[in-house]
Amino acid sequence: MSPDLHRLAMAVLQPGFEGTTAPDWLRRALGEGLGGAVLFARNLPSERLIPQIRAENPDTVIAVDEEGGVVTRFEARSGSSFPGNRALGVADDEALTERVGRQIGRMLAEADVTLDYAPSVDVNANPANPVIGVRSFGPAPDLVSRHAVAYIRGLQSAGVAACAKHFPGHGDTITDSHLALPTVHASVEELWERDLPPFRAAIAAGVRSVMCGHLLVPALDPSLPATLSRTVLTGLLREELGFDGMLVTDAIEMKAVAARYTPGEIAVRALAAGVDAICVGITTERGLHELRDAIAAAVRSGELAESRLAEAAARVRAIAEWYGKQDRSAAEDPGVGLEAARAALIVTGAATLAGAPLVVEVNTRLNQAVDPSTPTGLTAALAARLPGTERVVMAAEGELPAFDERPVVLVVHDSARHDWVRERIAQAVRARPDAVVVDTGIPGEPAGAAFVATNGLSRVSAEAAAEWLTT
């Protein structure tokens, strides 16, 4: 038994934490061999935090979810400077996608982030999907594969490791894995034809990391979520697809797995299945030590082979070593995000706002992957062009406000998914046929004098829509 078993167990953990400075317990853990940390919007922006972490352990794998579009951590307060995957898929310009990936990498490299938990390479095969949606490049495996490769190439050319997620594919689900365990009802043949090609393409492109999803895929393993399935992670991902980089879990406090197992059980089972790093979205010193101790106890009992733990720790180190060798001086490409957002706009009808409008945000709380403070941005973008623009935020399934003589702009998200949202659109258009509707997600049928599909929720998507509506 290794005398450094506790350090080995700490090496595979990537915890999140509260605050914009490194807590004392995290600093101590870094000195005790902690291999990584994951940052969220609650930790940023902070110029002190990452240097504090690096001071304790220069080789820490610092990870962040910075997909662009609706899932942003660095720009959660302002909205992303990049329009997100669906917009890139709609624009369908691989060179543009690569440029966006490079600029996201450039932003993270400047902050000294090692690993971006991006891109999502899920094929959004089910329009009712509540958590992937605009985070996917689209509904077709070829489209997703091509843009996944371009994004990964761009991100990693800036010196930041990419992470293809959520293996073996979260696109054909109707359940958010933050809330419950989704089941993917697809045959093995369907998985190989639809869900797995983007992962194969990402692996062939040299992606440094893969994130597994908390998904039950009965065609592959009828009893265990992918996160805990050796059949899925070792048999399929490692042996059949040939991936030998770092495999990380989605956050283990997500109810898809947390409702069934303790954190320690999840960590041990995931490592035994073939995972290398355990992402813990939020924890404390006690929680971290409980995970460490559960892993060490599993090795002592023989439940987890020490060689498997050592292999996992080595793959985490390999990410840090790769990062340390990269040229992180990608050239600035100003305006590429707005360029991509403009290319993604789909407009039906015609309307130019003659004065400051009333902007009604119909359903702006999105899903558990999105920071609650992320703004839709359209009111601010319109107010910059039309001073006096007013914003009303409706409660979920609430009623429309009274309209006056001002122009009316409805901001909706995923109208294709929500009957009640489509009903509010119809009510508004009956009352005001000149109303403009802006959908920031998966759009439904066009309605209103003009229907603007931004195909993403970001600051630049809002700017592109405001530009169209005022010129």
mmCIF file of C-alpha atoms in Angstrom, residues 130-389:
data_model
loop_
_atom_site.group_PDB
_atom_site.id
_atom_site.type_symbol
_atom_site.label_atom_id
_atom_site.label_comp_id
_atom_site.label_asym_id
_atom_site.label_seq_id
_atom_site.Cartn_x
_atom_site.Cartn_y
_atom_site.Cartn_z
ATOM 1 C CA PRO A 130 -34.558 20.906 -21.186
ATOM 2 C CA VAL A 131 -30.835 21.280 -20.526
ATOM 3 C CA ILE A 132 -28.851 20.966 -23.769
ATOM 4 C CA GLY A 133 -30.791 22.926 -26.397
ATOM 5 C CA VAL A 134 -28.739 25.921 -27.542
ATOM 6 C CA ARG A 135 -25.651 24.410 -25.882
ATOM 7 C CA SER A 136 -25.502 21.944 -28.797
ATOM 8 C CA PHE A 137 -24.208 22.816 -32.241
ATOM 9 C CA GLY A 138 -27.415 21.293 -33.598
ATOM 10 C CA PRO A 139 -29.523 18.191 -34.261
ATOM 11 C CA ALA A 140 -27.315 16.469 -36.867
ATOM 12 C CA PRO A 141 -24.231 14.382 -35.993
ATOM 13 C CA ASP A 142 -22.178 15.598 -38.956
ATOM 14 C CA LEU A 143 -22.821 19.256 -38.122
ATOM 15 C CA VAL A 144 -21.965 18.699 -34.456
ATOM 16 C CA SER A 145 -18.842 16.701 -35.317
ATOM 17 C CA ARG A 146 -17.463 19.335 -37.682
ATOM 18 C CA HIS A 147 -17.987 22.204 -35.287
ATOM 19 C CA ALA A 148 -16.798 20.230 -32.268
ATOM 20 C CA VAL A 149 -13.487 19.669 -34.035
ATOM 21 C CA ALA A 150 -13.225 23.340 -35.036
ATOM 22 C CA TYR A 151 -14.008 24.550 -31.502
ATOM 23 C CA ILE A 152 -11.544 22.125 -29.912
ATOM 24 C CA ARG A 153 -8.853 23.083 -32.402
ATOM 25 C CA GLY A 154 -9.377 26.774 -31.641
ATOM 26 C CA LEU A 155 -9.537 26.388 -27.870
ATOM 27 C CA GLN A 156 -6.474 24.168 -27.609
ATOM 28 C CA SER A 157 -4.483 26.341 -30.023
ATOM 29 C CA ALA A 158 -4.786 29.048 -27.359
ATOM 30 C CA GLY A 159 -3.143 26.710 -24.842
ATOM 31 C CA VAL A 160 -6.228 25.666 -22.843
ATOM 32 C CA ALA A 161 -7.348 22.040 -22.684
ATOM 33 C CA ALA A 162 -10.786 21.281 -24.123
ATOM 34 C CA CYS A 163 -13.299 18.800 -22.704
ATOM 35 C CA ALA A 164 -15.881 17.108 -24.936
ATOM 36 C CA LYS A 165 -19.120 16.460 -23.044
ATOM 37 C CA HIS A 166 -21.477 14.784 -21.998
ATOM 38 C CA PHE A 167 -20.424 11.227 -22.947
ATOM 39 C CA PRO A 168 -22.081 9.146 -24.345
ATOM 40 C CA GLY A 169 -24.502 11.934 -25.351
ATOM 41 C CA HIS A 170 -27.095 14.012 -23.465
ATOM 42 C CA GLY A 171 -28.987 15.243 -26.536
ATOM 43 C CA ASP A 172 -31.885 12.783 -26.645
ATOM 44 C CA THR A 173 -33.249 13.296 -23.144
ATOM 45 C CA ILE A 174 -36.298 14.989 -21.647
ATOM 46 C CA THR A 175 -34.824 15.191 -18.135
ATOM 47 C CA ASP A 176 -32.261 17.602 -16.716
ATOM 48 C CA SER A 177 -29.572 15.522 -14.982
ATOM 49 C CA HIS A 178 -29.201 18.286 -12.393
ATOM 50 C CA LEU A 179 -32.662 17.272 -11.163
ATOM 51 C CA ALA A 180 -33.085 13.544 -11.910
ATOM 52 C CA LEU A 181 -31.501 10.678 -13.836
ATOM 53 C CA PRO A 182 -32.250 10.956 -17.581
ATOM 54 C CA THR A 183 -32.695 7.839 -19.674
ATOM 55 C CA VAL A 184 -31.498 7.721 -23.278
ATOM 56 C CA HIS A 185 -33.902 5.432 -25.120
ATOM 57 C CA ALA A 186 -31.765 4.574 -28.121
ATOM 58 C CA SER A 187 -30.458 1.366 -29.601
ATOM 59 C CA VAL A 188 -26.762 0.647 -29.878
ATOM 60 C CA GLU A 189 -27.055 1.292 -33.608
ATOM 61 C CA GLU A 190 -28.665 4.698 -33.022
ATOM 62 C CA LEU A 191 -25.969 5.652 -30.546
ATOM 63 C CA TRP A 192 -23.214 4.793 -33.032
ATOM 64 C CA GLU A 193 -24.946 6.645 -35.862
ATOM 65 C CA ARG A 194 -26.103 9.720 -33.936
ATOM 66 C CA ASP A 195 -24.559 10.319 -30.504
ATOM 67 C CA LEU A 196 -21.053 8.878 -30.731
ATOM 68 C CA PRO A 197 -19.710 10.416 -33.982
ATOM 69 C CA PRO A 198 -18.951 13.829 -32.363
ATOM 70 C CA PHE A 199 -16.992 12.089 -29.596
ATOM 71 C CA ARG A 200 -15.090 10.023 -32.153
ATOM 72 C CA ALA A 201 -14.302 13.213 -34.065
ATOM 73 C CA ALA A 202 -13.212 15.013 -30.886
ATOM 74 C CA ILE A 203 -10.914 12.149 -29.925
ATOM 75 C CA ALA A 204 -9.411 12.059 -33.416
ATOM 76 C CA ALA A 205 -8.842 15.827 -33.138
ATOM 77 C CA GLY A 206 -6.796 15.323 -29.949
ATOM 78 C CA VAL A 207 -9.218 16.588 -27.318
ATOM 79 C CA ARG A 208 -7.415 16.446 -23.981
ATOM 80 C CA SER A 209 -10.411 15.619 -21.811
ATOM 81 C CA VAL A 210 -13.886 14.094 -21.926
ATOM 82 C CA MET A 211 -16.699 14.626 -19.407
ATOM 83 C CA CYS A 212 -19.162 11.804 -18.842
ATOM 84 C CA GLY A 213 -22.834 12.556 -18.318
ATOM 85 C CA HIS A 214 -25.078 11.278 -15.543
ATOM 86 C CA LEU A 215 -27.191 9.301 -18.015
ATOM 87 C CA LEU A 216 -28.806 5.890 -17.979
ATOM 88 C CA VAL A 217 -28.326 4.292 -21.408
ATOM 89 C CA PRO A 218 -29.986 0.867 -21.178
ATOM 90 C CA ALA A 219 -28.654 -0.258 -24.565
ATOM 91 C CA LEU A 220 -25.153 0.014 -23.089
ATOM 92 C CA ASP A 221 -25.755 -0.666 -19.387
ATOM 93 C CA PRO A 222 -29.308 -1.263 -18.126
ATOM 94 C CA SER A 223 -28.519 -0.762 -14.447
ATOM 95 C CA LEU A 224 -25.834 1.902 -13.926
ATOM 96 C CA PRO A 225 -25.555 5.559 -14.993
ATOM 97 C CA ALA A 226 -22.744 6.129 -17.467
ATOM 98 C CA THR A 227 -20.710 7.882 -14.759
ATOM 99 C CA LEU A 228 -20.517 4.626 -12.799
ATOM 100 C CA SER A 229 -20.474 2.125 -15.657
ATOM 101 C CA ARG A 230 -17.256 0.344 -16.550
ATOM 102 C CA THR A 231 -18.998 -0.944 -19.670
ATOM 103 C CA VAL A 232 -19.595 2.620 -20.890
ATOM 104 C CA LEU A 233 -16.425 4.344 -19.708
ATOM 105 C CA THR A 234 -13.757 1.678 -20.041
ATOM 106 C CA GLY A 235 -15.329 -0.690 -22.535
ATOM 107 C CA LEU A 236 -16.773 1.891 -24.932
ATOM 108 C CA LEU A 237 -14.824 5.118 -24.419
ATOM 109 C CA ARG A 238 -11.384 3.704 -23.676
ATOM 110 C CA GLU A 239 -11.278 0.403 -25.531
ATOM 111 C CA GLU A 240 -13.608 0.903 -28.513
ATOM 112 C CA LEU A 241 -13.165 4.633 -29.133
ATOM 113 C CA GLY A 242 -9.522 4.723 -28.042
ATOM 114 C CA PHE A 243 -9.616 7.735 -25.724
ATOM 115 C CA ASP A 244 -6.583 7.862 -23.428
ATOM 116 C CA GLY A 245 -6.867 11.399 -22.035
ATOM 117 C CA MET A 246 -8.402 12.613 -18.781
ATOM 118 C CA LEU A 247 -11.999 11.553 -18.112
ATOM 119 C CA VAL A 248 -13.877 13.751 -15.647
ATOM 120 C CA THR A 249 -17.330 13.377 -14.111
ATOM 121 C CA ASP A 250 -20.061 15.942 -14.346
ATOM 122 C CA ALA A 251 -20.639 17.487 -10.907
ATOM 123 C CA ILE A 252 -21.381 14.673 -8.479
ATOM 124 C CA GLU A 253 -23.899 16.639 -6.411
ATOM 125 C CA MET A 254 -26.306 16.563 -9.374
ATOM 126 C CA LYS A 255 -29.400 14.634 -8.345
ATOM 127 C CA ALA A 256 -29.109 12.150 -11.213
ATOM 128 C CA VAL A 257 -26.513 10.337 -9.111
ATOM 129 C CA ALA A 258 -26.651 12.108 -5.730
ATOM 130 C CA ALA A 259 -30.210 10.893 -5.110
ATOM 131 C CA ARG A 260 -28.950 7.301 -5.273
ATOM 132 C CA TYR A 261 -25.471 7.283 -3.787
ATOM 133 C CA THR A 262 -23.367 9.155 -1.253
ATOM 134 C CA PRO A 263 -20.585 11.393 -2.598
ATOM 135 C CA GLY A 264 -17.982 8.863 -1.496
ATOM 136 C CA GLU A 265 -19.787 6.013 -3.230
ATOM 137 C CA ILE A 266 -20.063 8.038 -6.442
ATOM 138 C CA ALA A 267 -16.361 8.881 -6.389
ATOM 139 C CA VAL A 268 -15.224 5.309 -5.744
ATOM 140 C CA ARG A 269 -17.589 3.747 -8.276
ATOM 141 C CA ALA A 270 -16.701 6.343 -10.926
ATOM 142 C CA LEU A 271 -12.975 5.791 -10.456
ATOM 143 C CA ALA A 272 -13.446 2.026 -10.648
ATOM 144 C CA ALA A 273 -15.440 2.498 -13.861
ATOM 145 C CA GLY A 274 -12.591 4.417 -15.490
ATOM 146 C CA VAL A 275 -12.982 8.064 -14.457
ATOM 147 C CA ASP A 276 -9.819 10.044 -13.670
ATOM 148 C CA ALA A 277 -11.145 13.213 -12.027
ATOM 149 C CA ILE A 278 -14.124 13.826 -9.767
ATOM 150 C CA CYS A 279 -15.831 17.183 -10.268
ATOM 151 C CA VAL A 280 -17.538 18.410 -7.095
ATOM 152 C CA GLY A 281 -19.465 21.568 -7.913
ATOM 153 C CA ILE A 282 -19.556 22.814 -4.345
ATOM 154 C CA THR A 283 -17.994 21.393 -1.194
ATOM 155 C CA THR A 284 -16.393 22.202 2.158
ATOM 156 C CA GLU A 285 -13.265 21.014 3.933
ATOM 157 C CA ARG A 286 -15.265 18.263 5.628
ATOM 158 C CA GLY A 287 -16.842 17.170 2.354
ATOM 159 C CA LEU A 288 -13.476 17.085 0.613
ATOM 160 C CA HIS A 289 -11.920 14.994 3.379
ATOM 161 C CA GLU A 290 -14.859 12.582 3.304
ATOM 162 C CA LEU A 291 -14.277 12.022 -0.404
ATOM 163 C CA ARG A 292 -10.536 11.561 0.122
ATOM 164 C CA ASP A 293 -11.124 9.103 2.946
ATOM 165 C CA ALA A 294 -13.745 7.128 1.011
ATOM 166 C CA ILE A 295 -11.337 6.686 -1.901
ATOM 167 C CA ALA A 296 -8.472 5.656 0.397
ATOM 168 C CA ALA A 297 -10.718 3.217 2.271
ATOM 169 C CA ALA A 298 -11.843 1.658 -1.013
ATOM 170 C CA VAL A 299 -8.220 1.019 -1.966
ATOM 171 C CA ARG A 300 -7.459 -0.506 1.412
ATOM 172 C CA SER A 301 -10.496 -2.785 1.180
ATOM 173 C CA GLY A 302 -9.709 -3.867 -2.363
ATOM 174 C CA GLU A 303 -12.843 -2.304 -3.810
ATOM 175 C CA LEU A 304 -10.689 0.076 -5.865
ATOM 176 C CA ALA A 305 -7.329 -1.042 -7.229
ATOM 177 C CA GLU A 306 -4.472 1.238 -6.240
ATOM 178 C CA SER A 307 -3.131 0.907 -9.777
ATOM 179 C CA ARG A 308 -6.418 2.331 -11.125
ATOM 180 C CA LEU A 309 -6.187 5.292 -8.735
ATOM 181 C CA ALA A 310 -2.541 5.868 -9.699
ATOM 182 C CA GLU A 311 -3.494 5.770 -13.385
ATOM 183 C CA ALA A 312 -6.241 8.353 -12.773
ATOM 184 C CA ALA A 313 -3.879 10.667 -10.883
ATOM 185 C CA ALA A 314 -1.326 10.352 -13.694
ATOM 186 C CA ARG A 315 -3.902 11.446 -16.267
ATOM 187 C CA VAL A 316 -4.737 14.504 -14.170
ATOM 188 C CA ARG A 317 -1.021 15.343 -13.982
ATOM 189 C CA ALA A 318 -0.757 14.898 -17.736
ATOM 190 C CA ILE A 319 -3.307 17.698 -18.277
ATOM 191 C CA ALA A 320 -1.249 20.008 -16.063
ATOM 192 C CA GLU A 321 1.968 19.029 -17.847
ATOM 193 C CA TRP A 322 0.382 19.611 -21.267
ATOM 194 C CA TYR A 323 -0.827 23.038 -20.164
ATOM 195 C CA GLY A 324 2.626 23.944 -18.902
ATOM 196 C CA LYS A 325 4.135 23.332 -22.349
ATOM 197 C CA GLN A 326 1.636 25.403 -24.357
ATOM 198 C CA ASP A 327 2.142 28.709 -26.105
ATOM 199 C CA ARG A 328 -0.633 30.799 -24.571
ATOM 200 C CA SER A 329 -0.249 33.912 -26.697
ATOM 201 C CA ALA A 330 -3.095 33.593 -29.192
ATOM 202 C CA ALA A 331 -3.640 36.766 -31.202
ATOM 203 C CA GLU A 332 -6.607 38.928 -30.316
ATOM 204 C CA ASP A 333 -9.519 38.677 -32.751
ATOM 205 C CA PRO A 334 -11.751 41.586 -31.729
ATOM 206 C CA GLY A 335 -15.358 41.433 -32.769
ATOM 207 C CA VAL A 336 -15.438 37.740 -33.688
ATOM 208 C CA GLY A 337 -18.229 37.082 -31.179
ATOM 209 C CA LEU A 338 -20.481 39.776 -32.651
ATOM 210 C CA GLU A 339 -19.596 38.590 -36.147
ATOM 211 C CA ALA A 340 -20.761 35.089 -35.227
ATOM 212 C CA ALA A 341 -23.903 36.408 -33.538
ATOM 213 C CA ARG A 342 -24.845 38.382 -36.649
ATOM 214 C CA ALA A 343 -24.289 35.306 -38.824
ATOM 215 C CA ALA A 344 -26.641 33.285 -36.599
ATOM 216 C CA LEU A 345 -29.638 35.665 -36.752
ATOM 217 C CA ILE A 346 -32.695 34.297 -38.529
ATOM 218 C CA VAL A 347 -35.368 36.939 -39.139
ATOM 219 C CA THR A 348 -38.925 36.530 -40.365
ATOM 220 C CA GLY A 349 -40.922 39.654 -41.238
ATOM 221 C CA ALA A 350 -39.731 43.231 -40.989
ATOM 222 C CA ALA A 351 -39.847 45.907 -38.320
ATOM 223 C CA THR A 352 -37.769 48.889 -37.285
ATOM 224 C CA LEU A 353 -38.381 50.298 -33.828
ATOM 225 C CA ALA A 354 -39.386 53.950 -34.168
ATOM 226 C CA GLY A 355 -38.918 54.754 -30.486
ATOM 227 C CA ALA A 356 -37.980 53.379 -27.097
ATOM 228 C CA PRO A 357 -39.876 50.106 -26.633
ATOM 229 C CA LEU A 358 -41.383 48.210 -23.743
ATOM 230 C CA VAL A 359 -39.329 44.994 -23.505
ATOM 231 C CA VAL A 360 -41.229 42.121 -21.897
ATOM 232 C CA GLU A 361 -39.051 39.196 -20.810
ATOM 233 C CA VAL A 362 -41.373 36.214 -20.752
ATOM 234 C CA ASN A 363 -39.328 33.245 -19.455
ATOM 235 C CA THR A 364 -35.823 34.200 -18.492
ATOM 236 C CA ARG A 365 -35.017 31.505 -15.897
ATOM 237 C CA LEU A 366 -33.399 28.869 -18.028
ATOM 238 C CA ASN A 367 -31.970 25.664 -16.503
ATOM 239 C CA GLN A 368 -29.680 24.500 -13.740
ATOM 240 C CA ALA A 369 -26.555 24.724 -15.901
ATOM 241 C CA VAL A 370 -27.065 28.475 -16.318
ATOM 242 C CA ASP A 371 -26.067 30.929 -13.633
ATOM 243 C CA PRO A 372 -29.282 32.627 -12.421
ATOM 244 C CA SER A 373 -27.769 36.089 -12.830
ATOM 245 C CA THR A 374 -27.042 35.643 -16.552
ATOM 246 C CA PRO A 375 -28.927 38.446 -18.349
ATOM 247 C CA THR A 376 -30.794 38.178 -21.643
ATOM 248 C CA GLY A 377 -29.156 41.483 -22.517
ATOM 249 C CA LEU A 378 -31.715 42.736 -25.040
ATOM 250 C CA THR A 379 -33.045 45.571 -22.878
ATOM 251 C CA ALA A 380 -29.547 46.925 -22.310
ATOM 252 C CA ALA A 381 -28.667 46.574 -25.991
ATOM 253 C CA LEU A 382 -31.828 48.392 -27.063
ATOM 254 C CA ALA A 383 -31.470 51.063 -24.348
ATOM 255 C CA ALA A 384 -27.986 51.874 -25.640
ATOM 256 C CA ARG A 385 -29.587 52.693 -28.987
ATOM 257 C CA LEU A 386 -33.006 53.890 -27.808
ATOM 258 C CA PRO A 387 -32.778 55.688 -24.435
ATOM 259 C CA GLY A 388 -35.944 55.265 -22.409
ATOM 260 C CA THR A 389 -36.336 51.567 -23.199
#
